[in-house]
Short mmCIF file of C-alpha atoms and ligand atoms in Angstrom, two decimals:
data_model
loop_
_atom_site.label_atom_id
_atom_site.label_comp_id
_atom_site.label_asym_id
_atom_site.label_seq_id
_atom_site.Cartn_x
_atom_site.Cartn_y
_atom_site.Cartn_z
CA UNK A 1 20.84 -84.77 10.77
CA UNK A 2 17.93 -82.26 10.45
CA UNK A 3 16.40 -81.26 7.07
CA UNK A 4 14.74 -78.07 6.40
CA UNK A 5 11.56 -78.10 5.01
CA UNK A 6 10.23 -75.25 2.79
CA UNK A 7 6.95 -75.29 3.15
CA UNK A 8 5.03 -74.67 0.16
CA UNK A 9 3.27 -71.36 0.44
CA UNK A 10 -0.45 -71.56 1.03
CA UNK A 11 -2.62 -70.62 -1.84
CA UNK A 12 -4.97 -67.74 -1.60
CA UNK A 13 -8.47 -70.07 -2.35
CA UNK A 14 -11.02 -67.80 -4.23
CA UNK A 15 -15.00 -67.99 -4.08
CA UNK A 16 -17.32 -66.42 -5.90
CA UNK A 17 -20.86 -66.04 -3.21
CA UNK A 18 -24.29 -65.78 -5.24
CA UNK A 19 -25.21 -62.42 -4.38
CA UNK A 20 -28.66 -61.66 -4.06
CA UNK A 21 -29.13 -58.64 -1.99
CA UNK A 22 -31.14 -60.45 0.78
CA UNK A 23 -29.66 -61.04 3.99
CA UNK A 24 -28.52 -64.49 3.96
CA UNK A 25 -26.33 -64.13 0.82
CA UNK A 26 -24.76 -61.12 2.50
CA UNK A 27 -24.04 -63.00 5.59
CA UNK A 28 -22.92 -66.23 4.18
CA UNK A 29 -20.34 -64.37 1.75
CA UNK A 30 -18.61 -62.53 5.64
CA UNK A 31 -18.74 -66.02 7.02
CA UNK A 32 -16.30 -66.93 4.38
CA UNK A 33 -14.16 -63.97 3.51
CA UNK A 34 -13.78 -64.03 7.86
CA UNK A 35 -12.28 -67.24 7.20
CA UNK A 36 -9.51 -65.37 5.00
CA UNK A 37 -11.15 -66.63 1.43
CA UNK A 38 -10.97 -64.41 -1.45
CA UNK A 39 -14.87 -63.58 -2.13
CA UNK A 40 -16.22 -61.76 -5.03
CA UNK A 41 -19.82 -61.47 -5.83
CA UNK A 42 -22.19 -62.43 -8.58
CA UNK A 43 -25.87 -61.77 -9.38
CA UNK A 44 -27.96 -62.41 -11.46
CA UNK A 45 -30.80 -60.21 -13.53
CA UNK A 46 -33.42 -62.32 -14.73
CA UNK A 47 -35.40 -59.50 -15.49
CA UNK A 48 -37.87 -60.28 -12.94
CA UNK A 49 -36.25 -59.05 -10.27
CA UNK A 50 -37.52 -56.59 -8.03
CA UNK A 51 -34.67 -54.23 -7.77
CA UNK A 52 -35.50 -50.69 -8.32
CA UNK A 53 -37.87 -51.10 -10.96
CA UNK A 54 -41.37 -50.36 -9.50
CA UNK A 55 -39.76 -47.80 -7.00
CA UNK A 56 -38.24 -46.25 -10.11
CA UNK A 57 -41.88 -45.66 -12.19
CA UNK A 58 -44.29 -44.73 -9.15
CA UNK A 59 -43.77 -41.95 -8.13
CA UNK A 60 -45.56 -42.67 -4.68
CA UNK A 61 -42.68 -44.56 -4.11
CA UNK A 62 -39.72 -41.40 -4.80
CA UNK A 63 -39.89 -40.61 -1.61
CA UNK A 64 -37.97 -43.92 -0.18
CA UNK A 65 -34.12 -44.04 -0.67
CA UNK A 66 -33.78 -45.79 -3.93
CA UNK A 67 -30.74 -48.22 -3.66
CA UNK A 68 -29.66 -51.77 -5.47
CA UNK A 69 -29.33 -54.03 -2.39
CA UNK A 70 -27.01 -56.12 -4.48
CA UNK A 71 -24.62 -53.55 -4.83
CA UNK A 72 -25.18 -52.62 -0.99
CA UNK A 73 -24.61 -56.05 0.07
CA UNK A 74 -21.23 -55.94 -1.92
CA UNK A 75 -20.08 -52.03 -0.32
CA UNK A 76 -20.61 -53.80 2.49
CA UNK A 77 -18.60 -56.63 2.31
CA UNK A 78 -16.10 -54.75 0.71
CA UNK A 79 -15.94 -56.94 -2.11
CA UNK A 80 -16.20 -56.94 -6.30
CA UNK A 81 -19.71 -57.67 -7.66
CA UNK A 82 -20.64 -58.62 -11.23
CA UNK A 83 -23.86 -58.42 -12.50
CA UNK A 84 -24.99 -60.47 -15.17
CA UNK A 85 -27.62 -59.72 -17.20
CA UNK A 86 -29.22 -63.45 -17.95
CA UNK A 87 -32.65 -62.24 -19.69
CA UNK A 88 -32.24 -64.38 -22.65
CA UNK A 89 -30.89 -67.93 -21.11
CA UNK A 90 -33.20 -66.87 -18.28
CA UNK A 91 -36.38 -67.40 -20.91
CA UNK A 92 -35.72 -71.22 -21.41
CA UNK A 93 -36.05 -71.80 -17.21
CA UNK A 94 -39.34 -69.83 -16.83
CA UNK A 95 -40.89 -71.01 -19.92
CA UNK A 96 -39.78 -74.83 -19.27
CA UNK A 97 -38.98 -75.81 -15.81
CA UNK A 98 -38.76 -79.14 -15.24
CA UNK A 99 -39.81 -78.65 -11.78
CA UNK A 100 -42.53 -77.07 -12.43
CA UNK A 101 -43.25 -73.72 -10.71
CA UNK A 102 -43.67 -72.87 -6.92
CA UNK A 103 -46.96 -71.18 -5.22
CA UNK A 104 -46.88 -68.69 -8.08
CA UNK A 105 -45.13 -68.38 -11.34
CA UNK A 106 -41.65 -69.01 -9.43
CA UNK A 107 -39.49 -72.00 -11.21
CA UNK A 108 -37.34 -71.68 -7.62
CA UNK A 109 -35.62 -75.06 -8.30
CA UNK A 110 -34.43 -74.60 -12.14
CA UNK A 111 -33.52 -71.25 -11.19
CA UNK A 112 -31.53 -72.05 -8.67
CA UNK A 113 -29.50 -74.86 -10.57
CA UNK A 114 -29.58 -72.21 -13.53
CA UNK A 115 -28.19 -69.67 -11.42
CA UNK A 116 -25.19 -72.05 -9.60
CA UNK A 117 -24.93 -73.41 -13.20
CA UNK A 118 -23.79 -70.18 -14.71
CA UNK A 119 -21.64 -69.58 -11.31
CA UNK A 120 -20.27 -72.90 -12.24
CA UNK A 121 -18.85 -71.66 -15.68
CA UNK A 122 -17.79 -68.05 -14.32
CA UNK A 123 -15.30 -69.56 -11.51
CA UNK A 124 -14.37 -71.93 -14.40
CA UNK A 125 -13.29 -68.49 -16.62
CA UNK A 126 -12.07 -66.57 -14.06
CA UNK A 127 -10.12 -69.28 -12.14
CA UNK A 128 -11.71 -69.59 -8.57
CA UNK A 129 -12.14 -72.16 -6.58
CA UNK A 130 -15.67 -72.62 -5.28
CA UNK A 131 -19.28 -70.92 -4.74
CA UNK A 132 -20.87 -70.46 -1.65
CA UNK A 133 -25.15 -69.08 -1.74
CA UNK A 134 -27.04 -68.29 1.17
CA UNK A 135 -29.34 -70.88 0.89
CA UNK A 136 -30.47 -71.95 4.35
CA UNK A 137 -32.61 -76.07 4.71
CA UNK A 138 -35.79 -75.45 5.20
CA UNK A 139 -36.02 -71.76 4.56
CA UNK A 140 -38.40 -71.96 1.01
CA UNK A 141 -40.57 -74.64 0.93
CA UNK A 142 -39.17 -75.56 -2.87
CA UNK A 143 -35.95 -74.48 -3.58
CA UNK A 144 -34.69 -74.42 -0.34
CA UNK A 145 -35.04 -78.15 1.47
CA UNK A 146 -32.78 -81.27 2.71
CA UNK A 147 -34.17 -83.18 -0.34
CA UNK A 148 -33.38 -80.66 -3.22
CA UNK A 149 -29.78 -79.19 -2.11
CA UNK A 150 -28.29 -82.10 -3.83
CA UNK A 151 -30.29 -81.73 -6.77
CA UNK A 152 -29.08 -78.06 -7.57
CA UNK A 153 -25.52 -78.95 -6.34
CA UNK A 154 -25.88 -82.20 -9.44
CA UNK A 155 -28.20 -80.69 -11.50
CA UNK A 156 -25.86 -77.29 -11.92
CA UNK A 157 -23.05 -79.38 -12.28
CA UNK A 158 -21.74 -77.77 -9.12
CA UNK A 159 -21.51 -80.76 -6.81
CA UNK A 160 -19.20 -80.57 -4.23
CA UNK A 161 -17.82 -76.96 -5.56
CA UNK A 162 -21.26 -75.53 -3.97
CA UNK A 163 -20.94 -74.40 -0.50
CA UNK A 164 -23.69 -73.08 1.81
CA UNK A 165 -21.92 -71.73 4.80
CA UNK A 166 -25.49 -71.09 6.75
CA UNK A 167 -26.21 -74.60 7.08
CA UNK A 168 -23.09 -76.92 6.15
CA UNK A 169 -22.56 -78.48 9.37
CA UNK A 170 -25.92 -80.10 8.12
CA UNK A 171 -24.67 -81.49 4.92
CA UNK A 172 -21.94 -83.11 3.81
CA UNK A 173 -18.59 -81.82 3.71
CA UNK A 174 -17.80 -80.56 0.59
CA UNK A 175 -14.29 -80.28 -1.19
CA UNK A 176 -13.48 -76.68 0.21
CA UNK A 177 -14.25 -77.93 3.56
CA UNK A 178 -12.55 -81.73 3.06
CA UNK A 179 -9.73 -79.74 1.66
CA UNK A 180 -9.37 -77.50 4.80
CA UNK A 181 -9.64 -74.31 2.52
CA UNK A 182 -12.56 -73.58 5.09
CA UNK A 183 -13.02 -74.60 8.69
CA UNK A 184 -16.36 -76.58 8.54
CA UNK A 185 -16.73 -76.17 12.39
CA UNK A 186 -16.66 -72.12 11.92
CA UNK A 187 -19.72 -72.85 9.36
CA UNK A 188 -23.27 -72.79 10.62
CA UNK A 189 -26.40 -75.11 11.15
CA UNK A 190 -29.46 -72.67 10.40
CA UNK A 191 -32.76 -74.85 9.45
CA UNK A 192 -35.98 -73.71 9.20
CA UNK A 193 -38.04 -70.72 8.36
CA UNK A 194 -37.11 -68.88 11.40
CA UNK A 195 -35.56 -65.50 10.66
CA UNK A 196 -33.75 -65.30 14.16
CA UNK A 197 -30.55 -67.02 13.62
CA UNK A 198 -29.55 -64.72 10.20
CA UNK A 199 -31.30 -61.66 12.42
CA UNK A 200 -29.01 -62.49 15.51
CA UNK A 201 -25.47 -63.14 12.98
CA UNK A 202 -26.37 -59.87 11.31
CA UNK A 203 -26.47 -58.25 14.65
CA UNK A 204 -23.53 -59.79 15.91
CA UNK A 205 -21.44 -59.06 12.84
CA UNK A 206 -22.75 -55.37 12.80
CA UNK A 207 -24.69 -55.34 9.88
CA UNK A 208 -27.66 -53.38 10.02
CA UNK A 209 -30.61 -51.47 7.63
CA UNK A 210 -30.36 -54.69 5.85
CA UNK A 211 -32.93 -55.54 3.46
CA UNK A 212 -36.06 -58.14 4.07
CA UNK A 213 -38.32 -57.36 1.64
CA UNK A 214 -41.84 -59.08 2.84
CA UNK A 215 -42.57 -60.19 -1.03
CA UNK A 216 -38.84 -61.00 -1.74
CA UNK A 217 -36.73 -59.75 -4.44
CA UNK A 218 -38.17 -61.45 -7.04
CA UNK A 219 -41.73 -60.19 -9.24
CA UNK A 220 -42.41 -64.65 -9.88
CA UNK A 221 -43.34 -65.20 -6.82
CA UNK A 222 -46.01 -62.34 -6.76
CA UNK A 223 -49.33 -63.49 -7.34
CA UNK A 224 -50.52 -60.96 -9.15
CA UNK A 225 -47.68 -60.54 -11.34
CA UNK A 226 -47.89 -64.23 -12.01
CA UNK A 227 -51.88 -63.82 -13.33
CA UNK A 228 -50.68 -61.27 -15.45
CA UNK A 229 -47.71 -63.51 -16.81
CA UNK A 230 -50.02 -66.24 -17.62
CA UNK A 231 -52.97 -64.06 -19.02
CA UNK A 232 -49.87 -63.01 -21.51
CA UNK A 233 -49.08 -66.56 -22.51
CA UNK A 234 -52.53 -67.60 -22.70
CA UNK A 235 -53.69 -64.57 -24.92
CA UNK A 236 -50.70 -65.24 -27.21
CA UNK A 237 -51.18 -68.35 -26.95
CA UNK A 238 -46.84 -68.82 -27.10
CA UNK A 239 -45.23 -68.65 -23.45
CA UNK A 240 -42.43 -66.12 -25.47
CA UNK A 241 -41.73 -63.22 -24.07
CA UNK A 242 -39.27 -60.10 -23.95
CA UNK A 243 -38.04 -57.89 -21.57
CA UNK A 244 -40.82 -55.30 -22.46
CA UNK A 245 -42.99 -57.42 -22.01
CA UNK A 246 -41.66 -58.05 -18.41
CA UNK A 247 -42.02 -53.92 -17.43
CA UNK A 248 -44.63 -53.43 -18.96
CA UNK A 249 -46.46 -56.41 -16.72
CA UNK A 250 -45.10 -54.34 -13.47
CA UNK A 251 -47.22 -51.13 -14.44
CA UNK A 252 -50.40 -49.79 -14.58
CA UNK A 253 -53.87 -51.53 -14.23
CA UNK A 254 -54.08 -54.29 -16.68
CA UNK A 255 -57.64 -54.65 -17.80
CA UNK A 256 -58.11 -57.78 -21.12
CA UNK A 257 -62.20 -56.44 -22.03
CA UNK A 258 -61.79 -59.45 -24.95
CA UNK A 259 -59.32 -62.27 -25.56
CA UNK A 260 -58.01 -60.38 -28.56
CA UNK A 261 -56.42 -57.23 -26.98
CA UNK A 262 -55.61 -55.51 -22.78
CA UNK A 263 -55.82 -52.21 -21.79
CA UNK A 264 -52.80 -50.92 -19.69
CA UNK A 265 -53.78 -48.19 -17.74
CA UNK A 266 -51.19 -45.90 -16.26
CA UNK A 267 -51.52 -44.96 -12.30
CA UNK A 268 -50.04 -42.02 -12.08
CA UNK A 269 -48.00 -39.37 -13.66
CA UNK A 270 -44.74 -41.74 -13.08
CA UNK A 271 -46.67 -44.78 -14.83
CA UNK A 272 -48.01 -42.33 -17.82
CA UNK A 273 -44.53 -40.95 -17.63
CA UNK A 274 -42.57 -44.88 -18.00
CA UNK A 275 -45.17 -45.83 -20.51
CA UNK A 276 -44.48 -42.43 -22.86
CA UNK A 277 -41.81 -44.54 -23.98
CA UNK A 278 -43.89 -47.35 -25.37
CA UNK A 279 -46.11 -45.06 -27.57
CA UNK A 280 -44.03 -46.35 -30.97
CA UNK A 281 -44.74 -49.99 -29.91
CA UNK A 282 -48.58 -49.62 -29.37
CA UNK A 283 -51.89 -48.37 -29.72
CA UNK A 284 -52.64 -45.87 -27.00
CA UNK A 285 -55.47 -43.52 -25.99
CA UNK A 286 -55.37 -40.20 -23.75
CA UNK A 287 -57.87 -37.79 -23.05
CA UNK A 288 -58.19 -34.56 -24.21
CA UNK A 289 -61.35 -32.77 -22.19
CA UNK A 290 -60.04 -33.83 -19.30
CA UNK A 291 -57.04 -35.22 -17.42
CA UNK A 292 -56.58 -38.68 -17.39
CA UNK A 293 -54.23 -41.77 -17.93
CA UNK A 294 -51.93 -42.79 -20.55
CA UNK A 295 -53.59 -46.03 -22.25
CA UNK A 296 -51.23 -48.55 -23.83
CA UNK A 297 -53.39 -51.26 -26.11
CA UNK A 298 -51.72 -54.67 -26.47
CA UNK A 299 -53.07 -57.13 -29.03
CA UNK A 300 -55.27 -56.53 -32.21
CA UNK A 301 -58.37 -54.34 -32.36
CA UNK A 302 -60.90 -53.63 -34.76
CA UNK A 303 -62.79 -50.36 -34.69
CA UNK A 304 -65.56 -51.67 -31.99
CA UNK A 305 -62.64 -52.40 -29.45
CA UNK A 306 -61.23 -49.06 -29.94
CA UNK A 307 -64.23 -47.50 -29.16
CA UNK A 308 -64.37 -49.70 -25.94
CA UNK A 309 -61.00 -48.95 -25.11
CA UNK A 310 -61.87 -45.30 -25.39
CA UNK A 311 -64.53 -45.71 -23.21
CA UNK A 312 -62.59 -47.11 -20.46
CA UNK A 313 -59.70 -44.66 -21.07
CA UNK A 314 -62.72 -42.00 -19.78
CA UNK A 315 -63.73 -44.34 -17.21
CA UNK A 316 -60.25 -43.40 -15.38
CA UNK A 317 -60.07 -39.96 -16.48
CA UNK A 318 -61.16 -37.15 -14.11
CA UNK A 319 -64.03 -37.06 -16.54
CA UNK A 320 -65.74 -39.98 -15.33
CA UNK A 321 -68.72 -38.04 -14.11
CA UNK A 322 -69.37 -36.49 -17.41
CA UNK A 323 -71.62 -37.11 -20.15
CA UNK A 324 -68.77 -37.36 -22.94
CA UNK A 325 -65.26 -37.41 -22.79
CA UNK A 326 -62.86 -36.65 -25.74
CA UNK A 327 -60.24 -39.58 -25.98
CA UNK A 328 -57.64 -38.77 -28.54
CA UNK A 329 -56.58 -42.93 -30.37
CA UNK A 330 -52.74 -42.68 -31.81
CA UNK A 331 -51.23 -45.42 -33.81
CA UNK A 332 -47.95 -46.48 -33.51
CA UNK A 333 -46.92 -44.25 -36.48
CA UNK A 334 -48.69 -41.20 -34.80
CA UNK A 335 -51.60 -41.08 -36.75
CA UNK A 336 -54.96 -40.09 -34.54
CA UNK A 337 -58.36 -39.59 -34.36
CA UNK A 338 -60.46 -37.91 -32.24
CA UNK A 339 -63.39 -40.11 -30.33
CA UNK A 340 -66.28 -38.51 -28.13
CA UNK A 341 -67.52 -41.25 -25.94
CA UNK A 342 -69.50 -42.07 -22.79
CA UNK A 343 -66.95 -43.16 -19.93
CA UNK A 344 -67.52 -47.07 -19.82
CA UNK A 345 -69.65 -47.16 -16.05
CA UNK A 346 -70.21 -51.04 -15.44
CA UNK A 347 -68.23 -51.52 -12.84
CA UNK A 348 -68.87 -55.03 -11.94
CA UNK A 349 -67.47 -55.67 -16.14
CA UNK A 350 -64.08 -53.56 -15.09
CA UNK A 351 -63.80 -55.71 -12.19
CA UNK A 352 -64.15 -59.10 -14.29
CA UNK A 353 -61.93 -57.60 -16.63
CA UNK A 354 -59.11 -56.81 -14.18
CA UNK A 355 -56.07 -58.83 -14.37
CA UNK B 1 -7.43 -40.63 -22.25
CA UNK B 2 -10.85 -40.36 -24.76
CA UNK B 3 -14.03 -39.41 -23.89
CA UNK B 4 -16.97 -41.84 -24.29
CA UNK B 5 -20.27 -42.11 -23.97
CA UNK B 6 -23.05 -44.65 -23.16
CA UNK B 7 -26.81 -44.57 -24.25
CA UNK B 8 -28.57 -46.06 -21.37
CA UNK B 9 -31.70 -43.88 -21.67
CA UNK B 10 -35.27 -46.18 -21.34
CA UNK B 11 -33.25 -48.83 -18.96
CA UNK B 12 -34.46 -49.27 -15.65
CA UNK B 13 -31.93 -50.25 -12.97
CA UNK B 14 -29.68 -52.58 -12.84
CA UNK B 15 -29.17 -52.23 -16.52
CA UNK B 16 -27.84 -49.22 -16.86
CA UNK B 17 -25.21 -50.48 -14.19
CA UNK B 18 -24.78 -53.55 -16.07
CA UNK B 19 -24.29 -51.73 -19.32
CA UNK B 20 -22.05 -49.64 -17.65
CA UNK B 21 -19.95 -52.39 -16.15
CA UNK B 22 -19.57 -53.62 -19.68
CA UNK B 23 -18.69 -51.07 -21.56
CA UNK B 24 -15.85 -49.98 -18.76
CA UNK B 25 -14.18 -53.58 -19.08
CA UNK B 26 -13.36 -51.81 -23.17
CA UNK B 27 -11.67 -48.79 -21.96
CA UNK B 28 -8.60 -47.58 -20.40
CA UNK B 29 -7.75 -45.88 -16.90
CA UNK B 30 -8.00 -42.07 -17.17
CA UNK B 31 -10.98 -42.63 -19.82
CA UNK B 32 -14.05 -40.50 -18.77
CA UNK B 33 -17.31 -41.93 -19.32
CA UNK B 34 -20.56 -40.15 -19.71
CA UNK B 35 -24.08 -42.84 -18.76
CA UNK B 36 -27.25 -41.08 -20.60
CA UNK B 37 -29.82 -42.67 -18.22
CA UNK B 38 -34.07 -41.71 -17.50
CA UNK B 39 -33.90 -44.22 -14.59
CA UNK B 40 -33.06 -41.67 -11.46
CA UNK B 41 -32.21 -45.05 -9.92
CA UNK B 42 -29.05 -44.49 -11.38
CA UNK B 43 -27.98 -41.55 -9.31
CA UNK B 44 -27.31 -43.79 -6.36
CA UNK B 45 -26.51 -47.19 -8.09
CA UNK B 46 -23.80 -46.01 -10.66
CA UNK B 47 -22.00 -44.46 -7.36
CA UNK B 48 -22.44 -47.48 -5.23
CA UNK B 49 -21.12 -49.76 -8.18
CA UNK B 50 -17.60 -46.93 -8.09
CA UNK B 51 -17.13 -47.26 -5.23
CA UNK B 52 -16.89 -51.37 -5.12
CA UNK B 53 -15.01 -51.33 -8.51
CA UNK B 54 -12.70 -47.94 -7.61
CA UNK B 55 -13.89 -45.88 -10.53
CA UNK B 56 -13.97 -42.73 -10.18
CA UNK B 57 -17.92 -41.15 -9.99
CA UNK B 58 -17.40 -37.16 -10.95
CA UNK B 59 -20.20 -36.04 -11.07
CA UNK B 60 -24.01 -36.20 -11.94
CA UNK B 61 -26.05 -33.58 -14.55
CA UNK B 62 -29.96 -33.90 -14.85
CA UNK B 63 -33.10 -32.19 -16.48
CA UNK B 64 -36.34 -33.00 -16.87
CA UNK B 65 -35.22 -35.64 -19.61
CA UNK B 66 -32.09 -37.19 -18.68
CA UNK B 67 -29.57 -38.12 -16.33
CA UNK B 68 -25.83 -37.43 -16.95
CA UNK B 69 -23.16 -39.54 -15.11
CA UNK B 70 -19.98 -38.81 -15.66
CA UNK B 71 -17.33 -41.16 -14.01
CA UNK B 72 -13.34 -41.48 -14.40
CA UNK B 73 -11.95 -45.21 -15.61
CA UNK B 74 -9.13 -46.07 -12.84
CA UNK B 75 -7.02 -49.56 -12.69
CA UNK B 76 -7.94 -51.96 -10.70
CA UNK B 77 -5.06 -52.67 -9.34
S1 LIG C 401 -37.64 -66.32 -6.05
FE1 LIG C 401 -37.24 -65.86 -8.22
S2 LIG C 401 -35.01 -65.44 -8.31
FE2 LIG C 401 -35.42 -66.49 -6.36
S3 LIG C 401 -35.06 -68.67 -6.81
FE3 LIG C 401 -37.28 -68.28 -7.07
S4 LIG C 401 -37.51 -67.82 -9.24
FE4 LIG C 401 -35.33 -67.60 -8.77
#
């Protein structure tokens, strides 16, 4: 006697891949949707991210193609990407990591456990399966080695749900792979810093004018963004911040003459232009007898800093040779005055000064 | 089908997507949505994010102030 067996119909496993808009996210998401997963993308905005911003105020930089590399990663995958704005729960990881930060103001490790964390709860709402990042061992020197994988995978509350398709054949199998959802021996073994491996894959899978940005996509690991983040906390003496305050540390030159109150000095007419929108929130100076940079004050000033600031505002005016320079001082509720001044000439001061 | 629109003027990219992305998950297919934006980021991102999602991207209207997108809700399914 022979029985028929209905097999039960194979369910369509869903991940959600941590999309950054680097190459390694891009490529480990293909490894897995080639493997007939369901993959839709997620990224997070800290706020610090690099994406567009900078290229969007200077206008030295108009000329390049503007373009979110998240949301290219995704047209190329042909899949669904969310972004998710995380500003605020962002706050609590860069102000208290309990890592500590990386070269530069980077909290790599919290992030990454804050980011797989919050992927954690999405697939929990939206009823998929498992995660998969890019991360490769050995790529970062903090976020990214043999020794802290498990700790984001625990400390997100991930565990085996978090799936790195670059490098699992180097780590233990997780559940997706144990389960057979995914064919571990079709996943990868990248280690190291070498580039090669994700350069070769992308050729081989046909991806190209992928991005590699040389600083990264993230304004934390920049060192001089970082000095400028923790001149902020120190002047305020309160590691608080808001978003604002996050532009507003991407633009201009940043010049602190005293503790109590910086200069920010627009660039160019893109800067000047980006920082018009500020004048409500602060203090700021032009010139009038000559052409010259928007000036946004931040702290508290008395009458002998505004003359200084004034001073400085002509330094970087095309009235710098001249004897006087007219800087017009607005309030935040528009009221101005009119101050004649000497541009500010020590140099070696400005340079101290400089943030 | 109403017409809607979406103040995302001062927000540099990916906000304006990500407001954008929000506000469509309230409306209905056939809805038109107009994004107010400054960023001119926007004239390439808002596309891009249409054409993962399957909205529709009409069209795009700027001056010297503002950018205009005006995009067409569809299903998702
Ligand atoms: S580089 Fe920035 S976004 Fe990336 S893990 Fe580090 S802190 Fe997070």
């Amino acid at each position: 006697m022979s029985h028929s067996v209905n097999k039960p119909e194979k369910k369509q496993r869903k991940a959600v891949a941590l999309i950054s808009g680097g190459l390694d996210s891009l490529l480990a998401a293909k490894v897995i949707i080639d493997q007939g997963i369901h993959v839709e993308g997620i990224n997070f905005y800290t706020g610090f991210c690099v994406e567009g911003h900078t290229h969007a105020i200077r206008k030295k930089d108009k000329a390049k193609p503007k373009r979110n590399n998240a949301l290219w990663s995704a047209e190329q995958l042909g899949i669904q990407l969310h972004i998710v704005d995380v500003i605020e729960p962002y706050k609590e990881v860069l102000i208290n990591p309990s890592h500590g930060y990386g070269a530069n103001m980077n909290p790599c490790l919290d992030c990454k456990s804050f980011m797989v964390g919050q992927a954690v709860e999405w697939i929990k709402e939206n009823d998929f399966d498992f995660i998969i990042t890019g991360e490769v061992i050995g790529q970062r020197p903090m976020s990214q080695r043999r020794d802290t994988m498990p700790v984001i995978a625990a400390e997100s509350g991930a565990s085996d749900l978090l799936l790195r398709p670059l490098c699992a054949q180097l780590l233990p199998p997780t559940l997706p792979e144990k389960e057979g959802w995914v064919d571990r021996e079709k996943l990868l073994d990248f280690n190291g810093r070498t580039r090669k491996p994700q350069i070769e894959l992308a050729n081989k899978l046909g991806f190209q004018d992928f991005a590699q940005p040389a600083g990264g996509c993230c304004f934390l690991t920049d060192k001089n963004y970082s000095d400028r983040l923790v001149d902020l906390w120190q002047a305020r003496d309160t590691k608080a911040y808001e978003l604002d305050d996050v532009m507003l540390l991407k633009v201009g030159r940043h010049i602190r003459p005293k503790p109590n109150f910086k200069l920010i000095i627009g660039r160019e007419e893109g800067e000047n232009k980006f920082m018009e929108g500020y004048r409500k929130q602060f203090i700021h100076l032009y010139t009038i007898s000559a052409k010259g940079p928007l000036v946004l004050i931040e702290g508290n000033t008395d009458e002998k800093d505004l003359q200084l600031a004034a001073e400085i505002t002509a330094r970087y005016s095309q009235g710098r040779q001249e004897k006087t320079v007219t800087v017009a001082v607005k309030d935040q509720n528009g009221v101005s005055k009119l101050l004649n001044v000497k541009p500010f000439s020590n140099e070696e001061k400005l340079r101290d000064w400089y943030i | 089908m109403s017409h809607h629109i979406l103040d995302a003027k001062r927000l540099l990219c990916p906000m304006p997507v990500i407001r954008t992305q929000n506000k469509v998950k309230q409306l209905s297919p056939g809805d038109i949505l107009d994004v107010i934006c400054t960023d001119p980021g926007v004239t390439s991102d808002i596309p891009a994010w249409c054409r993962i999602t399957g909205h529709r991207f009409i069209d795009v209207k700027s001056d010297a102030d503002e950018i205009v997108i005006r995009i067409e809700i569809r299903s998702r399914d």
